[in-house]
Amino acid sequence: MNVRSTHLRTSVFGKQICLVLLLLSLYGSISAQQKSAVVQELHVSAGPLTSALGLLRQQSGANIMYDANLLKHLTVKAQDFRGQSVEDVLRQLLKGSGFSFSSTEGVFIIKKEKVTAPVTGTITDEETGARLPGVSVLVKGNTQGSITNAEGAFTLQADPHGDTLLFSSLGYKPGRLVLNGQQQVTIRLKSDASVLNSVVVVGYGQTTKGDLTGAVSHVSSENFNTGVFSSPEQLLQGKVPGLNITRSGDPNATPAVILRGPSTFREGEAQQPFYVIDGVPGANIQLVSPADILSMDVLKDAASTAIYGARAANGVIMITTRRAKQGQSWISYNAYAASERISNKIDMLSANELRQYLKDNNKSLTPAYEDNANTDWQKEVTRNGVSQSHNLSFGGGNEKTLFDGSINYLQNNGIIKTSSLERLNVRANLEQRAFNDVLKINLSISNSLSTQNRAPEQVYLNMLNYIPTVNIFNPDGTYKEDLSRSRGYLNPVSLIDNNSDRTKEKIMLGNARAELKLLPGLRYTMSLSLQDQQINRDIYNNRASSLSPNTNGQATRSAFTNSRKVLESYFNYDKTFGKHDLRLLAGYSWQEDRTGDGFQTSQQGFVSDVTAGNNLNLGGAKDGYLPNYGTTRIQTLRFISFYGRVNYLYEDKYLLQVSVRRDGSSAFGINNRWGTFPAVSGAWKISKEKFMDNIRWIEELKLRAGYGVTGNSLGFDPLIARFRNDIFGKFYSDGRIISSIGPVQNDNPNLKWERTGMANIGIDLTLWKGRLSVTADYYDKRTTDLIYSYEVPSPPYFVPNMLANVGAMSNKGIELQVNVVPVKTANFTWSTSANIAHNKNRVVSLSNDMFSVKYIETADLGGKGQSGNKSQLIQAGYALGAFYLWQYEGKDKEGNSTFRSANGGITKEPSSTDRYYSGDAQPAIIYGWNNSFTFHQFDASIFIRGVSGNKILNATLANLNNPAEATGYDMPRITLGEAVTDAKAPYISTRYLENGSYLRLDNVTIGYTIPVPGKYVRKLRVYATGNNLALITKYKGIDPEINMGGLTPGIDNNNFYPKTRSFLLGLNATF
């Protein structure tokens, strides 16, 4: 950016900050003045109260209002006041009179004190008579309130003669009751189908389900998954049609989240949805504890996501946390304790079975590998993981001030020994209203402190193939292993015991938000947020480590800080006139990311393991050792946006939404730093038409359609389009190794956004007062200008490849969500929800006039005799993750593997040209089905999910099934049918390409809400949950739920942390 644009950006940002500070200081100044009125000296003579009040008003200048007729018979005694506040003087004058006062913006209002008494009641469903827990009960005009308990009962203080009680609950129409002497009441609330899915959070605001014009899935906390979860994404697994979430059993693993199919050739964050937490875009999802989340809204089509422009191509997930409400004070404690164990093991041969197999084939173990042992290495490195979670939250407030906060502690010990996650999350929020709600200020802070311990990745393969005939230790106590062996053959227990990898991470997010009502219907909002992330990683391979042999210990330490500053400034205007409803949004956004601020270094040659890698200066590496400094470079990325949206509703039937966002980023080429992302959508509420008046069983029938364009700038290196130098090589001179600097990346001034255009057509149907609801969507998504590294001539270019916008990819699909309440009585309710989605992914093109490639080979899995043979390819006409394999044709007479050649013949020596397209990893269907039951105080839920139509390459089994090397490795049971001479048995071929379909009983929960007669405990529930209880699949590996992220999805390749089966006991208590 040039100097002028930088100055302009800084100037605008500075003015915005000054405006917020001005508002805050103005509020503070006026508030201070209101509270600073002091009576210097006042003498009150015995006589009428009204005379004393008039004298106080004259002396202090205070604005005191009262009804003189009510006070004319009241008197006061003689009193003197010096240096006291107006509030203190009024309290003394009114003491014992039966009157009190309130203060609003400096005006003191004297009114008769209410005589309150306990008012109790029960709230039920008007249709079924079922008692309703969790209903909010408020006394109109003050902050008195309560919430019904599990029996639908409440108690609060109110004036039985004249107070009005207000009742509200999700899924029911609001109720009210004017007390006329009653102190015990019964309220029946009427179900409201339109409220069942009412509030939906969208970009820069919220709307109702009925007014949506795009594809949005709303999931409330009542429908979240239950289990040992360390990441909020897991709450949605199987709950949202079109959202595919996969995760291993590693407590430190990040789930792969793919919405409506992959749409980029980049990996990591570039494939994930964009997250917005409580209105803060790009907030780190680790800051949110699952127990603190109230709801999650998944924005799926471009008409819904385009307001976030260049970050919305993969969808947007809006997370809303629990916040305080007026008149509702609470303290909640939620906890669970869980036990996890490995859900499935690969069936390897025992030591005796291996010995017998070798004997049957006239082979024998190498003497060094025969200890007459029978070691189960999978058992030795795994354990039952014990986990616990504790969440304490609180909230409360009045009409002016609201506050809430929470503390969450999670400890998740993985099933692989030494792997674990420990995390402490703390958050606090404060909301203050002023000037008759003209100004609303919200301050929030969130902190996350975590410690992650990882087991070496080499453990996963070695716990399978390490030979079982040897002991763990030699007689002298050292670990039994042969470091001269190839293929990374290492004692798995030694890997666990002698290596540590610990990461400590601190994340802080502070946000200040101010909302100012300028005119009727016109609001201005400004939000400032700062996110800071500190990552410290310590890796130590001790003196006995097989990962760093002959080094006397090796330590690597790193410390990095990343920061993100975000400013959001926007106006909202809402206007209703006649049959028209208009909502306008216009805003500006500024963001600056600073990453990589830190260091990394390493050291060897430690005298002792006592200090591990904590003191690198105690090491003494050999001459010539070069420390590992990593990629330590500070990078800055800036982002500027202008956006707007128009929502128009006519006669509550016809809806139109138009939005546009213009984004600029410093990451892209100087010729293409700006992009424009428009969207338009509409809806027709057919059920509101007159010809539908007599069809009363249809509550809602709505058609939706939209088209929009979004971009993908997530996960970008800020220097992606720049010419860059780096460590280019090394040379030896005068007894020293010297590093040289040279070009490693070409400049591309034309590099630009990846753009995704998406059309969406949908229908929403609700029948029989919400007992049945259906949502269906069809979408057509096409992504162009895909970024990939293409070959270029060198010279004239500095290096022989360059990042360029060339490719295109398509995703087309159908989504269906059905919610049904088959049974609903006073004592029993059964509700069921099912979703299913089909997506067809295809690469459309890889070339243009400047850059050309026929296909891109990926997934080099290695293996003996297979060097350079990759197992997947990216090619036009095929899905991402297309398998390109040798065609297995069975065994010949000698029992050796044979394969189909390119000319259609049979060969035992396949070449790289003999590979065939063999299917792909993309699932044709993903689905989920949940059933929930309530019976009196009992509740239960059963959740099933699965996928169908995908392939998995079981490269782990291929690697293990190597009978020619059975004298030195353990073998899977499949090897018993193999000829010991078959050296081609482990070749990656269609033999190991398996059906990846599965159906999983993912969750069963049974709960009981304990009746609590005490007024201090509102709810007390205990529950038991089992996760991953059963699995139906033809897949022979550990688990078919293989990571679908990256460019090589669907490959089980020796590095899969086993999935777990968990059982937990939990408690929910609200006070």
JSON list of C-alpha atoms in Angstrom, two decimals, residues 601-758:
[
{"chain": "A", "resi": 601, "resn": "THR", "atom": "CA", "xyz": [16.22, -22.93, 18.09]},
{"chain": "A", "resi": 602, "resn": "SER", "atom": "CA", "xyz": [17.59, -26.33, 19.02]},
{"chain": "A", "resi": 603, "resn": "GLN", "atom": "CA", "xyz": [20.50, -27.92, 20.87]},
{"chain": "A", "resi": 604, "resn": "GLN", "atom": "CA", "xyz": [22.11, -31.33, 21.40]},
{"chain": "A", "resi": 605, "resn": "GLY", "atom": "CA", "xyz": [24.61, -33.00, 23.69]},
{"chain": "A", "resi": 606, "resn": "PHE", "atom": "CA", "xyz": [23.13, -32.82, 27.18]},
{"chain": "A", "resi": 607, "resn": "VAL", "atom": "CA", "xyz": [24.99, -34.22, 30.16]},
{"chain": "A", "resi": 608, "resn": "SER", "atom": "CA", "xyz": [21.74, -35.10, 31.94]},
{"chain": "A", "resi": 609, "resn": "ASP", "atom": "CA", "xyz": [18.03, -35.46, 31.19]},
{"chain": "A", "resi": 610, "resn": "VAL", "atom": "CA", "xyz": [17.11, -33.88, 34.52]},
{"chain": "A", "resi": 611, "resn": "THR", "atom": "CA", "xyz": [16.77, -30.40, 33.08]},
{"chain": "A", "resi": 612, "resn": "ALA", "atom": "CA", "xyz": [15.49, -31.78, 29.76]},
{"chain": "A", "resi": 613, "resn": "GLY", "atom": "CA", "xyz": [15.43, -28.94, 27.24]},
{"chain": "A", "resi": 614, "resn": "ASN", "atom": "CA", "xyz": [14.73, -26.20, 29.75]},
{"chain": "A", "resi": 615, "resn": "ASN", "atom": "CA", "xyz": [18.32, -24.94, 29.66]},
{"chain": "A", "resi": 616, "resn": "LEU", "atom": "CA", "xyz": [19.70, -25.11, 26.15]},
{"chain": "A", "resi": 617, "resn": "ASN", "atom": "CA", "xyz": [22.98, -23.60, 27.29]},
{"chain": "A", "resi": 618, "resn": "LEU", "atom": "CA", "xyz": [23.70, -26.85, 29.16]},
{"chain": "A", "resi": 619, "resn": "GLY", "atom": "CA", "xyz": [23.94, -28.68, 25.85]},
{"chain": "A", "resi": 620, "resn": "GLY", "atom": "CA", "xyz": [27.16, -29.24, 23.97]},
{"chain": "A", "resi": 621, "resn": "ALA", "atom": "CA", "xyz": [26.50, -30.14, 20.35]},
{"chain": "A", "resi": 622, "resn": "LYS", "atom": "CA", "xyz": [29.26, -31.56, 18.19]},
{"chain": "A", "resi": 623, "resn": "ASP", "atom": "CA", "xyz": [31.22, -29.27, 15.91]},
{"chain": "A", "resi": 624, "resn": "GLY", "atom": "CA", "xyz": [29.37, -28.48, 12.74]},
{"chain": "A", "resi": 625, "resn": "TYR", "atom": "CA", "xyz": [25.91, -28.81, 14.29]},
{"chain": "A", "resi": 626, "resn": "LEU", "atom": "CA", "xyz": [23.46, -26.25, 12.90]},
{"chain": "A", "resi": 627, "resn": "PRO", "atom": "CA", "xyz": [20.54, -25.33, 15.18]},
{"chain": "A", "resi": 628, "resn": "ASN", "atom": "CA", "xyz": [17.07, -25.64, 13.70]},
{"chain": "A", "resi": 629, "resn": "TYR", "atom": "CA", "xyz": [15.78, -22.09, 13.51]},
{"chain": "A", "resi": 630, "resn": "GLY", "atom": "CA", "xyz": [12.55, -23.00, 11.69]},
{"chain": "A", "resi": 631, "resn": "THR", "atom": "CA", "xyz": [10.66, -20.48, 9.58]},
{"chain": "A", "resi": 632, "resn": "THR", "atom": "CA", "xyz": [10.86, -17.49, 11.89]},
{"chain": "A", "resi": 633, "resn": "ARG", "atom": "CA", "xyz": [9.66, -14.42, 10.06]},
{"chain": "A", "resi": 634, "resn": "ILE", "atom": "CA", "xyz": [7.28, -11.66, 11.11]},
{"chain": "A", "resi": 635, "resn": "GLN", "atom": "CA", "xyz": [4.44, -11.07, 8.67]},
{"chain": "A", "resi": 636, "resn": "THR", "atom": "CA", "xyz": [1.70, -8.47, 8.57]},
{"chain": "A", "resi": 637, "resn": "LEU", "atom": "CA", "xyz": [-1.60, -8.84, 6.72]},
{"chain": "A", "resi": 638, "resn": "ARG", "atom": "CA", "xyz": [-4.12, -6.01, 6.38]},
{"chain": "A", "resi": 639, "resn": "PHE", "atom": "CA", "xyz": [-7.72, -6.25, 5.36]},
{"chain": "A", "resi": 640, "resn": "ILE", "atom": "CA", "xyz": [-10.15, -3.40, 4.56]},
{"chain": "A", "resi": 641, "resn": "SER", "atom": "CA", "xyz": [-13.81, -3.82, 3.65]},
{"chain": "A", "resi": 642, "resn": "PHE", "atom": "CA", "xyz": [-16.94, -1.85, 2.80]},
{"chain": "A", "resi": 643, "resn": "TYR", "atom": "CA", "xyz": [-20.29, -3.61, 2.89]},
{"chain": "A", "resi": 644, "resn": "GLY", "atom": "CA", "xyz": [-24.01, -3.06, 2.68]},
{"chain": "A", "resi": 645, "resn": "ARG", "atom": "CA", "xyz": [-27.28, -4.96, 2.73]},
{"chain": "A", "resi": 646, "resn": "VAL", "atom": "CA", "xyz": [-30.94, -4.22, 2.00]},
{"chain": "A", "resi": 647, "resn": "ASN", "atom": "CA", "xyz": [-33.80, -6.36, 3.32]},
{"chain": "A", "resi": 648, "resn": "TYR", "atom": "CA", "xyz": [-37.28, -5.62, 2.05]},
{"chain": "A", "resi": 649, "resn": "LEU", "atom": "CA", "xyz": [-40.53, -7.29, 3.13]},
{"chain": "A", "resi": 650, "resn": "TYR", "atom": "CA", "xyz": [-43.91, -6.57, 1.57]},
{"chain": "A", "resi": 651, "resn": "GLU", "atom": "CA", "xyz": [-47.18, -7.63, 3.21]},
{"chain": "A", "resi": 652, "resn": "ASP", "atom": "CA", "xyz": [-45.22, -10.17, 5.26]},
{"chain": "A", "resi": 653, "resn": "LYS", "atom": "CA", "xyz": [-45.28, -12.35, 2.11]},
{"chain": "A", "resi": 654, "resn": "TYR", "atom": "CA", "xyz": [-42.57, -11.28, -0.31]},
{"chain": "A", "resi": 655, "resn": "LEU", "atom": "CA", "xyz": [-38.96, -10.90, 0.77]},
{"chain": "A", "resi": 656, "resn": "LEU", "atom": "CA", "xyz": [-35.94, -9.53, -1.04]},
{"chain": "A", "resi": 657, "resn": "GLN", "atom": "CA", "xyz": [-32.35, -9.32, 0.16]},
{"chain": "A", "resi": 658, "resn": "VAL", "atom": "CA", "xyz": [-29.50, -7.65, -1.70]},
{"chain": "A", "resi": 659, "resn": "SER", "atom": "CA", "xyz": [-25.97, -7.37, -0.32]},
{"chain": "A", "resi": 660, "resn": "VAL", "atom": "CA", "xyz": [-22.53, -6.40, -1.54]},
{"chain": "A", "resi": 661, "resn": "ARG", "atom": "CA", "xyz": [-19.09, -6.36, 0.03]},
{"chain": "A", "resi": 662, "resn": "ARG", "atom": "CA", "xyz": [-15.86, -4.95, -1.34]},
{"chain": "A", "resi": 663, "resn": "ASP", "atom": "CA", "xyz": [-12.71, -6.37, 0.22]},
{"chain": "A", "resi": 664, "resn": "GLY", "atom": "CA", "xyz": [-9.10, -5.32, -0.10]},
{"chain": "A", "resi": 665, "resn": "SER", "atom": "CA", "xyz": [-6.14, -7.40, 1.11]},
{"chain": "A", "resi": 666, "resn": "SER", "atom": "CA", "xyz": [-2.41, -6.75, 1.20]},
{"chain": "A", "resi": 667, "resn": "ALA", "atom": "CA", "xyz": [-1.77, -10.46, 0.53]},
{"chain": "A", "resi": 668, "resn": "PHE", "atom": "CA", "xyz": [-2.67, -10.48, -3.13]},
{"chain": "A", "resi": 669, "resn": "GLY", "atom": "CA", "xyz": [-0.89, -9.21, -6.21]},
{"chain": "A", "resi": 670, "resn": "ILE", "atom": "CA", "xyz": [-0.63, -5.47, -6.55]},
{"chain": "A", "resi": 671, "resn": "ASN", "atom": "CA", "xyz": [-2.93, -5.56, -9.60]},
{"chain": "A", "resi": 672, "resn": "ASN", "atom": "CA", "xyz": [-5.72, -7.51, -7.86]},
{"chain": "A", "resi": 673, "resn": "ARG", "atom": "CA", "xyz": [-5.93, -6.49, -4.23]},
{"chain": "A", "resi": 674, "resn": "TRP", "atom": "CA", "xyz": [-9.62, -5.61, -4.32]},
{"chain": "A", "resi": 675, "resn": "GLY", "atom": "CA", "xyz": [-12.61, -7.84, -4.95]},
{"chain": "A", "resi": 676, "resn": "THR", "atom": "CA", "xyz": [-16.37, -7.29, -5.03]},
{"chain": "A", "resi": 677, "resn": "PHE", "atom": "CA", "xyz": [-18.80, -9.92, -3.74]},
{"chain": "A", "resi": 678, "resn": "PRO", "atom": "CA", "xyz": [-22.51, -9.33, -4.47]},
{"chain": "A", "resi": 679, "resn": "ALA", "atom": "CA", "xyz": [-25.53, -11.46, -3.60]},
{"chain": "A", "resi": 680, "resn": "VAL", "atom": "CA", "xyz": [-29.29, -11.38, -4.15]},
{"chain": "A", "resi": 681, "resn": "SER", "atom": "CA", "xyz": [-32.02, -13.63, -2.75]},
{"chain": "A", "resi": 682, "resn": "GLY", "atom": "CA", "xyz": [-35.75, -13.68, -2.34]},
{"chain": "A", "resi": 683, "resn": "ALA", "atom": "CA", "xyz": [-38.54, -15.66, -0.71]},
{"chain": "A", "resi": 684, "resn": "TRP", "atom": "CA", "xyz": [-42.27, -16.11, -1.09]},
{"chain": "A", "resi": 685, "resn": "LYS", "atom": "CA", "xyz": [-44.35, -16.97, 1.98]},
{"chain": "A", "resi": 686, "resn": "ILE", "atom": "CA", "xyz": [-47.04, -18.97, 0.21]},
{"chain": "A", "resi": 687, "resn": "SER", "atom": "CA", "xyz": [-48.73, -19.81, 3.50]},
{"chain": "A", "resi": 688, "resn": "LYS", "atom": "CA", "xyz": [-49.55, -16.10, 3.96]},
{"chain": "A", "resi": 689, "resn": "GLU", "atom": "CA", "xyz": [-51.61, -15.92, 0.77]},
{"chain": "A", "resi": 690, "resn": "LYS", "atom": "CA", "xyz": [-55.40, -15.71, 1.04]},
{"chain": "A", "resi": 691, "resn": "PHE", "atom": "CA", "xyz": [-55.92, -18.92, -0.89]},
{"chain": "A", "resi": 692, "resn": "MET", "atom": "CA", "xyz": [-54.13, -20.71, 1.99]},
{"chain": "A", "resi": 693, "resn": "ASP", "atom": "CA", "xyz": [-56.41, -19.36, 4.73]},
{"chain": "A", "resi": 694, "resn": "ASN", "atom": "CA", "xyz": [-58.56, -22.49, 4.87]},
{"chain": "A", "resi": 695, "resn": "ILE", "atom": "CA", "xyz": [-55.60, -24.87, 4.98]},
{"chain": "A", "resi": 696, "resn": "ARG", "atom": "CA", "xyz": [-54.94, -24.37, 8.67]},
{"chain": "A", "resi": 697, "resn": "TRP", "atom": "CA", "xyz": [-52.76, -27.44, 9.12]},
{"chain": "A", "resi": 698, "resn": "ILE", "atom": "CA", "xyz": [-50.04, -25.72, 7.10]},
{"chain": "A", "resi": 699, "resn": "GLU", "atom": "CA", "xyz": [-48.29, -23.28, 9.44]},
{"chain": "A", "resi": 700, "resn": "GLU", "atom": "CA", "xyz": [-45.56, -22.25, 7.00]},
{"chain": "A", "resi": 701, "resn": "LEU", "atom": "CA", "xyz": [-44.85, -22.83, 3.32]},
{"chain": "A", "resi": 702, "resn": "LYS", "atom": "CA", "xyz": [-42.05, -20.73, 1.88]},
{"chain": "A", "resi": 703, "resn": "LEU", "atom": "CA", "xyz": [-40.00, -20.84, -1.31]},
{"chain": "A", "resi": 704, "resn": "ARG", "atom": "CA", "xyz": [-36.46, -19.42, -1.33]},
{"chain": "A", "resi": 705, "resn": "ALA", "atom": "CA", "xyz": [-33.99, -18.69, -4.13]},
{"chain": "A", "resi": 706, "resn": "GLY", "atom": "CA", "xyz": [-30.70, -16.84, -4.28]},
{"chain": "A", "resi": 707, "resn": "TYR", "atom": "CA", "xyz": [-27.36, -16.37, -5.97]},
{"chain": "A", "resi": 708, "resn": "GLY", "atom": "CA", "xyz": [-24.16, -14.83, -4.68]},
{"chain": "A", "resi": 709, "resn": "VAL", "atom": "CA", "xyz": [-20.40, -14.62, -5.07]},
{"chain": "A", "resi": 710, "resn": "THR", "atom": "CA", "xyz": [-17.90, -15.10, -2.25]},
{"chain": "A", "resi": 711, "resn": "GLY", "atom": "CA", "xyz": [-14.11, -15.37, -1.98]},
{"chain": "A", "resi": 712, "resn": "ASN", "atom": "CA", "xyz": [-11.55, -17.42, -0.12]},
{"chain": "A", "resi": 713, "resn": "SER", "atom": "CA", "xyz": [-8.71, -15.57, 1.55]},
{"chain": "A", "resi": 714, "resn": "LEU", "atom": "CA", "xyz": [-8.49, -17.82, 4.61]},
{"chain": "A", "resi": 715, "resn": "GLY", "atom": "CA", "xyz": [-5.14, -19.34, 5.52]},
{"chain": "A", "resi": 716, "resn": "PHE", "atom": "CA", "xyz": [-3.10, -17.01, 3.33]},
{"chain": "A", "resi": 717, "resn": "ASP", "atom": "CA", "xyz": [0.57, -16.37, 3.75]},
{"chain": "A", "resi": 718, "resn": "PRO", "atom": "CA", "xyz": [0.79, -12.56, 3.66]},
{"chain": "A", "resi": 719, "resn": "LEU", "atom": "CA", "xyz": [3.74, -12.92, 1.28]},
{"chain": "A", "resi": 720, "resn": "ILE", "atom": "CA", "xyz": [2.00, -15.35, -1.06]},
{"chain": "A", "resi": 721, "resn": "ALA", "atom": "CA", "xyz": [2.17, -13.02, -4.07]},
{"chain": "A", "resi": 722, "resn": "ARG", "atom": "CA", "xyz": [5.59, -11.50, -3.35]},
{"chain": "A", "resi": 723, "resn": "PHE", "atom": "CA", "xyz": [9.09, -12.24, -4.53]},
{"chain": "A", "resi": 724, "resn": "ARG", "atom": "CA", "xyz": [10.82, -13.83, -1.55]},
{"chain": "A", "resi": 725, "resn": "ASN", "atom": "CA", "xyz": [14.34, -14.82, -0.56]},
{"chain": "A", "resi": 726, "resn": "ASP", "atom": "CA", "xyz": [15.13, -17.51, 1.98]},
{"chain": "A", "resi": 727, "resn": "ILE", "atom": "CA", "xyz": [17.79, -20.04, 2.92]},
{"chain": "A", "resi": 728, "resn": "PHE", "atom": "CA", "xyz": [18.84, -21.19, -0.52]},
{"chain": "A", "resi": 729, "resn": "GLY", "atom": "CA", "xyz": [21.57, -23.65, 0.25]},
{"chain": "A", "resi": 730, "resn": "LYS", "atom": "CA", "xyz": [24.76, -24.31, 2.23]},
{"chain": "A", "resi": 731, "resn": "PHE", "atom": "CA", "xyz": [28.42, -24.52, 1.37]},
{"chain": "A", "resi": 732, "resn": "TYR", "atom": "CA", "xyz": [31.57, -25.47, 3.25]},
{"chain": "A", "resi": 733, "resn": "SER", "atom": "CA", "xyz": [34.34, -22.91, 3.63]},
{"chain": "A", "resi": 734, "resn": "ASP", "atom": "CA", "xyz": [37.32, -22.67, 5.98]},
{"chain": "A", "resi": 735, "resn": "GLY", "atom": "CA", "xyz": [36.00, -25.47, 8.19]},
{"chain": "A", "resi": 736, "resn": "ARG", "atom": "CA", "xyz": [32.55, -23.91, 8.50]},
{"chain": "A", "resi": 737, "resn": "ILE", "atom": "CA", "xyz": [29.15, -24.59, 6.95]},
{"chain": "A", "resi": 738, "resn": "ILE", "atom": "CA", "xyz": [27.75, -21.32, 5.67]},
{"chain": "A", "resi": 739, "resn": "SER", "atom": "CA", "xyz": [24.15, -20.73, 4.66]},
{"chain": "A", "resi": 740, "resn": "SER", "atom": "CA", "xyz": [23.38, -18.81, 1.49]},
{"chain": "A", "resi": 741, "resn": "ILE", "atom": "CA", "xyz": [20.38, -16.65, 0.68]},
{"chain": "A", "resi": 742, "resn": "GLY", "atom": "CA", "xyz": [18.54, -16.88, -2.62]},
{"chain": "A", "resi": 743, "resn": "PRO", "atom": "CA", "xyz": [15.14, -16.63, -4.33]},
{"chain": "A", "resi": 744, "resn": "VAL", "atom": "CA", "xyz": [12.56, -19.24, -3.34]},
{"chain": "A", "resi": 745, "resn": "GLN", "atom": "CA", "xyz": [9.35, -17.66, -4.66]},
{"chain": "A", "resi": 746, "resn": "ASN", "atom": "CA", "xyz": [8.43, -15.69, -7.76]},
{"chain": "A", "resi": 747, "resn": "ASP", "atom": "CA", "xyz": [6.42, -12.52, -7.66]},
{"chain": "A", "resi": 748, "resn": "ASN", "atom": "CA", "xyz": [2.93, -12.67, -9.20]},
{"chain": "A", "resi": 749, "resn": "PRO", "atom": "CA", "xyz": [1.37, -9.20, -9.34]},
{"chain": "A", "resi": 750, "resn": "ASN", "atom": "CA", "xyz": [-1.82, -10.68, -10.87]},
{"chain": "A", "resi": 751, "resn": "LEU", "atom": "CA", "xyz": [-2.56, -13.21, -8.11]},
{"chain": "A", "resi": 752, "resn": "LYS", "atom": "CA", "xyz": [-6.15, -12.67, -6.93]},
{"chain": "A", "resi": 753, "resn": "TRP", "atom": "CA", "xyz": [-9.02, -14.09, -4.93]},
{"chain": "A", "resi": 754, "resn": "GLU", "atom": "CA", "xyz": [-10.47, -17.51, -5.44]},
{"chain": "A", "resi": 755, "resn": "ARG", "atom": "CA", "xyz": [-14.12, -16.82, -6.27]},
{"chain": "A", "resi": 756, "resn": "THR", "atom": "CA", "xyz": [-17.12, -19.03, -5.55]},
{"chain": "A", "resi": 757, "resn": "GLY", "atom": "CA", "xyz": [-20.48, -18.44, -7.20]},
{"chain": "A", "resi": 758, "resn": "MET", "atom": "CA", "xyz": [-23.40, -20.34, -5.70]}
]
